Short mmCIF file of C-alpha atoms and ligand atoms in Angstrom, two decimals:
data_model
loop_
_atom_site.label_atom_id
_atom_site.label_comp_id
_atom_site.label_asym_id
_atom_site.label_seq_id
_atom_site.Cartn_x
_atom_site.Cartn_y
_atom_site.Cartn_z
CA MET A 1 3.51 -11.59 -23.85
CA SER A 2 5.21 -14.41 -22.49
CA LEU A 3 7.34 -13.48 -19.65
CA SER A 4 9.09 -15.55 -17.25
CA ASP A 5 7.79 -15.39 -13.46
CA GLU A 6 11.11 -13.35 -12.53
CA GLU A 7 10.26 -10.79 -15.30
CA LYS A 8 6.68 -10.44 -14.22
CA ILE A 9 7.71 -9.82 -10.68
CA ALA A 10 10.26 -6.91 -11.92
CA TYR A 11 7.49 -5.66 -14.38
CA LEU A 12 4.95 -5.46 -11.45
CA ALA A 13 7.60 -4.03 -9.18
CA ASN A 14 8.30 -0.89 -11.31
CA LEU A 15 4.57 -0.17 -11.04
CA VAL A 16 4.51 -0.46 -7.04
CA ALA A 17 7.76 1.68 -7.01
CA VAL A 18 5.73 4.55 -8.81
CA SER A 19 2.73 4.14 -6.76
CA ARG A 20 4.65 4.55 -3.39
CA ALA A 21 7.07 7.56 -4.96
CA ASP A 22 4.67 10.31 -3.52
CA GLY A 23 4.64 8.45 -0.28
CA SER A 24 1.24 7.25 -0.17
CA VAL A 25 -0.90 4.55 -2.15
CA SER A 26 -4.42 5.40 -3.18
CA PRO A 27 -7.18 2.84 -3.99
CA ASN A 28 -7.15 3.62 -7.65
CA GLU A 29 -3.24 3.24 -7.77
CA SER A 30 -3.93 -0.23 -6.31
CA LEU A 31 -6.52 -1.28 -8.82
CA ALA A 32 -4.49 0.05 -11.63
CA ILE A 33 -1.73 -2.33 -10.38
CA GLU A 34 -3.94 -5.36 -9.96
CA ALA A 35 -5.44 -4.55 -13.70
CA ALA A 36 -1.67 -4.88 -15.05
CA GLN A 37 -1.06 -8.03 -12.85
CA LYS A 38 -4.11 -9.69 -14.56
CA ARG A 39 -3.32 -8.57 -18.04
CA ILE A 40 0.44 -9.66 -17.83
CA GLY A 41 -0.94 -13.12 -16.44
CA ALA A 42 1.00 -12.81 -13.32
CA LYS A 43 -0.32 -14.67 -9.87
CA LYS A 44 -1.08 -12.67 -6.76
CA THR A 45 2.17 -14.45 -5.35
CA ALA A 46 4.09 -12.41 -7.94
CA LEU A 47 2.43 -9.18 -6.94
CA ARG A 48 3.30 -9.96 -3.31
CA LYS A 49 7.20 -10.65 -4.36
CA ALA A 50 6.99 -7.39 -6.57
CA ASP A 51 5.77 -5.30 -3.57
CA ALA A 52 8.64 -6.70 -1.40
CA LEU A 53 11.21 -6.04 -4.23
CA ALA A 54 10.15 -2.33 -4.75
CA GLN A 55 10.17 -1.74 -1.12
CA SER A 56 13.90 -3.21 -0.94
CA ASP A 57 16.82 -0.61 -0.08
CA GLY A 58 17.95 1.34 -3.02
CA TYR A 59 15.38 -0.21 -5.55
CA ILE A 60 15.24 1.36 -8.89
CA PRO A 61 12.77 0.45 -11.68
CA GLU A 62 14.78 -1.53 -14.61
CA VAL A 63 13.49 -2.59 -18.12
CA VAL A 64 12.34 -6.14 -18.53
CA GLY A 65 11.55 -8.35 -21.78
CA PRO A 66 11.47 -7.26 -25.46
CA PHE A 67 10.96 -3.61 -26.62
CA SER A 68 7.06 -3.93 -26.63
CA THR A 69 7.14 -5.23 -23.27
CA ARG A 70 9.14 -2.20 -22.06
CA ILE A 71 6.95 0.16 -23.61
CA GLY A 72 3.92 -1.42 -22.10
CA ASN A 73 5.41 -1.20 -18.83
CA LEU A 74 6.20 2.37 -19.12
CA GLU A 75 2.52 2.97 -20.14
CA ASP A 76 1.14 0.87 -17.22
CA MET A 77 3.69 2.99 -15.10
CA ILE A 78 2.04 6.23 -16.41
CA SER A 79 -1.28 4.81 -15.86
CA VAL A 80 -0.68 4.13 -12.30
CA SER A 81 1.17 7.65 -11.51
CA LEU A 82 -2.03 9.30 -13.37
CA ALA A 83 -4.57 6.97 -11.24
CA ASP A 84 -4.66 9.25 -8.26
CA GLY A 85 -5.12 12.47 -10.53
CA VAL A 86 -1.87 13.90 -11.57
CA LEU A 87 1.73 12.72 -12.46
CA ASP A 88 3.21 14.70 -9.48
CA GLN A 89 6.62 16.05 -8.73
CA ALA A 90 7.79 12.54 -6.78
CA GLU A 91 6.65 10.22 -9.69
CA LYS A 92 7.82 12.34 -12.77
CA PRO A 93 11.55 11.47 -12.09
CA VAL A 94 10.89 7.75 -11.83
CA VAL A 95 8.90 7.66 -14.95
CA LEU A 96 11.52 9.93 -16.91
CA SER A 97 14.24 7.98 -15.90
CA PHE A 98 12.45 4.63 -16.83
CA ALA A 99 11.48 6.31 -20.38
CA LYS A 100 15.25 6.95 -20.77
CA LYS A 101 16.32 3.58 -20.04
CA VAL A 102 13.42 2.16 -22.59
CA GLY A 103 15.31 4.34 -25.11
CA ILE A 104 12.50 6.54 -26.43
CA SER A 105 12.69 10.11 -27.61
CA ASN A 106 10.66 12.99 -25.56
CA GLU A 107 8.17 13.34 -28.57
CA GLN A 108 7.39 9.49 -28.08
CA LEU A 109 7.11 9.95 -24.60
CA GLN A 110 4.79 12.77 -25.02
CA LEU A 111 2.70 10.58 -27.53
CA ILE A 112 2.35 7.81 -24.74
CA LEU A 113 1.29 10.37 -22.14
CA THR A 114 -1.58 11.76 -24.38
CA GLU A 115 -2.56 7.99 -25.22
CA VAL A 116 -2.70 7.12 -21.73
CA ARG A 117 -4.67 10.25 -20.53
CA THR A 118 -7.01 9.79 -23.38
CA ALA A 119 -7.57 5.92 -22.34
CA LEU A 120 -7.93 6.97 -18.43
CA ARG A 121 -10.72 9.52 -19.75
CA SER A 122 -12.76 6.97 -21.09
CA ALA A 123 -12.56 4.90 -18.18
CA GLU A 124 -13.18 7.95 -15.81
CA ALA A 125 -16.77 6.75 -14.95
CA THR A 126 -15.54 4.37 -12.72
CA ARG A 127 -13.19 4.45 -9.62
CA ALA A 128 -11.85 2.02 -6.92
CA CYS A 129 -13.82 1.64 -3.67
CA PRO A 130 -11.38 2.68 -1.00
CA SER A 131 -12.39 -0.44 1.09
CA CYS A 132 -12.70 -3.37 -1.08
CA LEU A 133 -11.04 -1.89 -4.55
CA ALA A 134 -14.11 -3.20 -6.41
CA LYS A 135 -14.54 -0.98 -9.70
CA VAL A 136 -17.65 1.08 -8.79
CA SER A 137 -19.25 3.90 -10.79
CA ARG A 138 -18.27 7.41 -10.01
CA GLU A 139 -21.70 8.41 -9.40
CA ALA A 140 -22.48 5.61 -6.72
CA LYS A 141 -22.44 6.76 -2.97
CA PHE A 142 -22.27 3.45 -1.67
CA CYS A 143 -19.91 0.40 -2.68
CA PRO A 144 -22.52 -2.52 -4.34
CA GLU A 145 -19.89 -5.06 -3.29
CA CYS A 146 -19.06 -4.16 0.53
CA GLY A 147 -21.86 -1.57 1.24
CA GLY A 148 -18.56 1.03 2.15
CA SER A 149 -19.18 4.82 1.74
CA LEU A 150 -17.71 6.20 -1.43
CA ASP A 151 -18.19 9.66 -0.18
CA ILE A 152 -14.25 10.11 0.03
CA SER A 153 -11.95 11.12 -2.85
CA ASP A 154 -9.42 8.54 -4.03
CA LYS A 155 -6.75 11.12 -2.99
CA ALA A 156 -8.17 11.41 0.37
CA ALA A 157 -8.29 7.56 0.74
CA ALA A 158 -4.79 7.09 0.10
CA VAL A 159 -2.65 5.30 2.70
CA ALA A 160 0.95 6.49 3.66
CA VAL A 161 3.71 4.07 2.65
CA GLU A 162 5.48 4.41 5.99
CA TYR A 163 5.07 5.56 9.56
CA THR A 164 8.02 6.25 12.21
CA ILE A 165 7.89 4.37 15.45
CA PRO A 166 7.95 7.09 18.13
CA SER A 167 11.07 7.36 20.51
CA ALA A 168 8.85 7.25 23.60
CA GLY A 169 5.97 5.28 24.81
CA ILE A 170 4.59 2.03 23.95
CA ALA A 171 3.67 1.48 20.28
CA ILE A 172 1.59 -1.66 19.20
CA GLU A 173 1.50 -2.41 15.38
CA PHE A 174 -0.78 -4.91 13.63
CA ALA A 175 -1.50 -5.83 10.00
CA GLU A 176 -5.07 -6.26 8.45
CA SER A 177 -6.29 -9.62 9.53
CA THR A 178 -9.43 -11.53 9.05
CA ALA A 179 -9.26 -12.52 13.07
CA SER A 180 -12.46 -11.84 15.07
CA GLY A 181 -10.93 -9.00 16.85
CA PHE A 182 -9.47 -7.08 13.94
CA ILE A 183 -12.46 -4.35 13.67
CA ASP A 184 -12.40 -3.65 17.24
CA ALA A 185 -8.51 -3.53 17.43
CA VAL A 186 -8.64 -0.98 14.69
CA ARG A 187 -11.29 1.03 16.40
CA LYS A 188 -9.21 1.06 19.69
CA ALA A 189 -6.01 2.11 17.62
CA LYS A 190 -7.66 4.94 16.33
CA ASP A 191 -8.75 6.25 19.73
CA ALA A 192 -5.09 5.88 21.00
CA PRO A 193 -3.50 9.24 21.97
CA GLU A 194 -1.11 8.83 18.80
CA ASN A 195 -2.03 6.40 15.90
CA ALA A 196 -1.18 5.96 12.23
CA GLU A 197 -1.72 3.55 9.42
CA CYS A 198 0.53 2.64 6.45
CA VAL A 199 0.97 0.03 3.64
CA LYS A 200 3.76 -2.41 3.92
CA GLY A 201 4.12 -5.32 1.73
CA THR A 202 0.59 -5.90 0.62
CA LYS A 203 -1.15 -5.35 3.81
CA THR A 204 -2.19 -2.08 5.89
CA TRP A 205 -0.47 -1.82 9.07
CA TYR A 206 -1.91 0.08 11.89
CA MET A 207 0.14 1.71 14.92
CA ALA A 208 -1.34 2.92 18.12
CA VAL A 209 0.91 4.51 20.74
CA TRP A 210 0.30 5.36 24.42
CA PRO A 211 2.66 7.07 27.09
CA LYS A 212 4.24 4.27 29.08
CA GLU A 213 2.28 5.25 32.37
CA GLN A 214 -0.83 4.46 30.33
CA ILE A 215 0.08 0.52 29.77
CA LEU A 216 -3.34 -0.55 30.93
CA GLU A 217 -5.00 1.52 28.05
CA ALA A 218 -2.61 -0.29 25.64
CA ALA A 219 -3.25 -3.83 27.28
CA LYS A 220 -7.07 -3.26 26.07
CA LEU A 221 -5.93 -3.36 22.47
CA VAL A 222 -3.94 -6.40 23.20
CA GLU A 223 -7.03 -8.35 24.16
CA ASP A 224 -8.35 -7.69 20.59
CA LEU A 225 -4.97 -9.06 19.04
CA LYS A 226 -4.97 -12.26 20.75
CA GLY A 227 -4.02 -15.12 17.89
CA MET A 228 -3.01 -12.48 15.59
CA ARG A 229 0.36 -13.39 13.76
CA ASN A 230 1.47 -10.02 12.46
CA ARG A 231 1.78 -7.80 15.69
CA LYS A 232 4.74 -6.20 17.08
CA VAL A 233 5.38 -3.95 20.43
CA TRP A 234 8.00 -1.32 20.83
CA VAL A 235 8.77 0.30 23.87
CA ASP A 236 10.71 3.67 23.35
CA ALA A 237 11.41 2.71 19.99
CA LYS A 238 12.89 -0.58 20.83
CA GLU A 239 11.40 -3.59 19.47
CA SER A 240 10.10 -5.83 22.73
CA ARG A 241 8.84 -9.39 23.23
CA TRP A 242 5.13 -9.18 23.38
CA ASP A 243 4.87 -11.55 26.55
CA GLU A 244 7.57 -9.46 28.28
CA VAL A 245 5.60 -6.13 27.96
CA PHE A 246 2.12 -7.47 28.16
CA GLY A 247 3.03 -10.52 30.50
CA PHE A 248 1.37 -8.85 33.57
CA THR A 249 -2.08 -8.97 32.18
CA TRP A 250 -2.31 -12.75 32.23
CA CYS A 251 -1.51 -12.45 36.12
CA SER A 252 -4.33 -9.68 36.72
CA GLU A 253 -6.67 -11.96 35.04
ZN1 ZN B 318 -16.26 -1.67 -1.77
#
């Protein structure tokens, strides 16, 4: 298969669109997309662009490349949708309308579905680690790569594709990061009166919300976010400048 860079991005965007259709992305779905990325010889940057494309307004999967590629793309879309267990009500219309664009009959589609299910069953001895996406044995209790617990189902480990910035209070958002304060930041965010996480682009984002009178509590999280680029603050759903909201903490120091 020799696809252009643009075609590889479009191919992968179709998979991302299916994975996000049911409102969350599970570790097994992410692993299935990464496997397809390697198989078609696409770089990580292509996957990042595919993520952005699939999340753009009004995105609809389109066929790319010759017929064999379109069939392969359809098979991969079905693999991704079945990766978290079932072809659910949200994923089905995406797959069906794509199959229609490929131009295959319903019988051919059923045949492909059966083939993909059979292939997945033989691969059922493995699953994706929810923490690091390593391929691990289904029997394992802990991930041999990162040591994380595997005592959680793929469905339960799925992360939402969006959250809503609340209309009142101070909402802090930040993306996963290798910065030293990140682990503490996640812990504090999860202790906030209101909190959520979601996948934007290829990164997991965290949101923590405090009522305005608890700005000092919010400021404790700010300490851990020092030097992080991917962070935002919202006051009553209005994006605000970091220094304007938290400038006072420098004074009190
Ligand atoms: Zn792991």
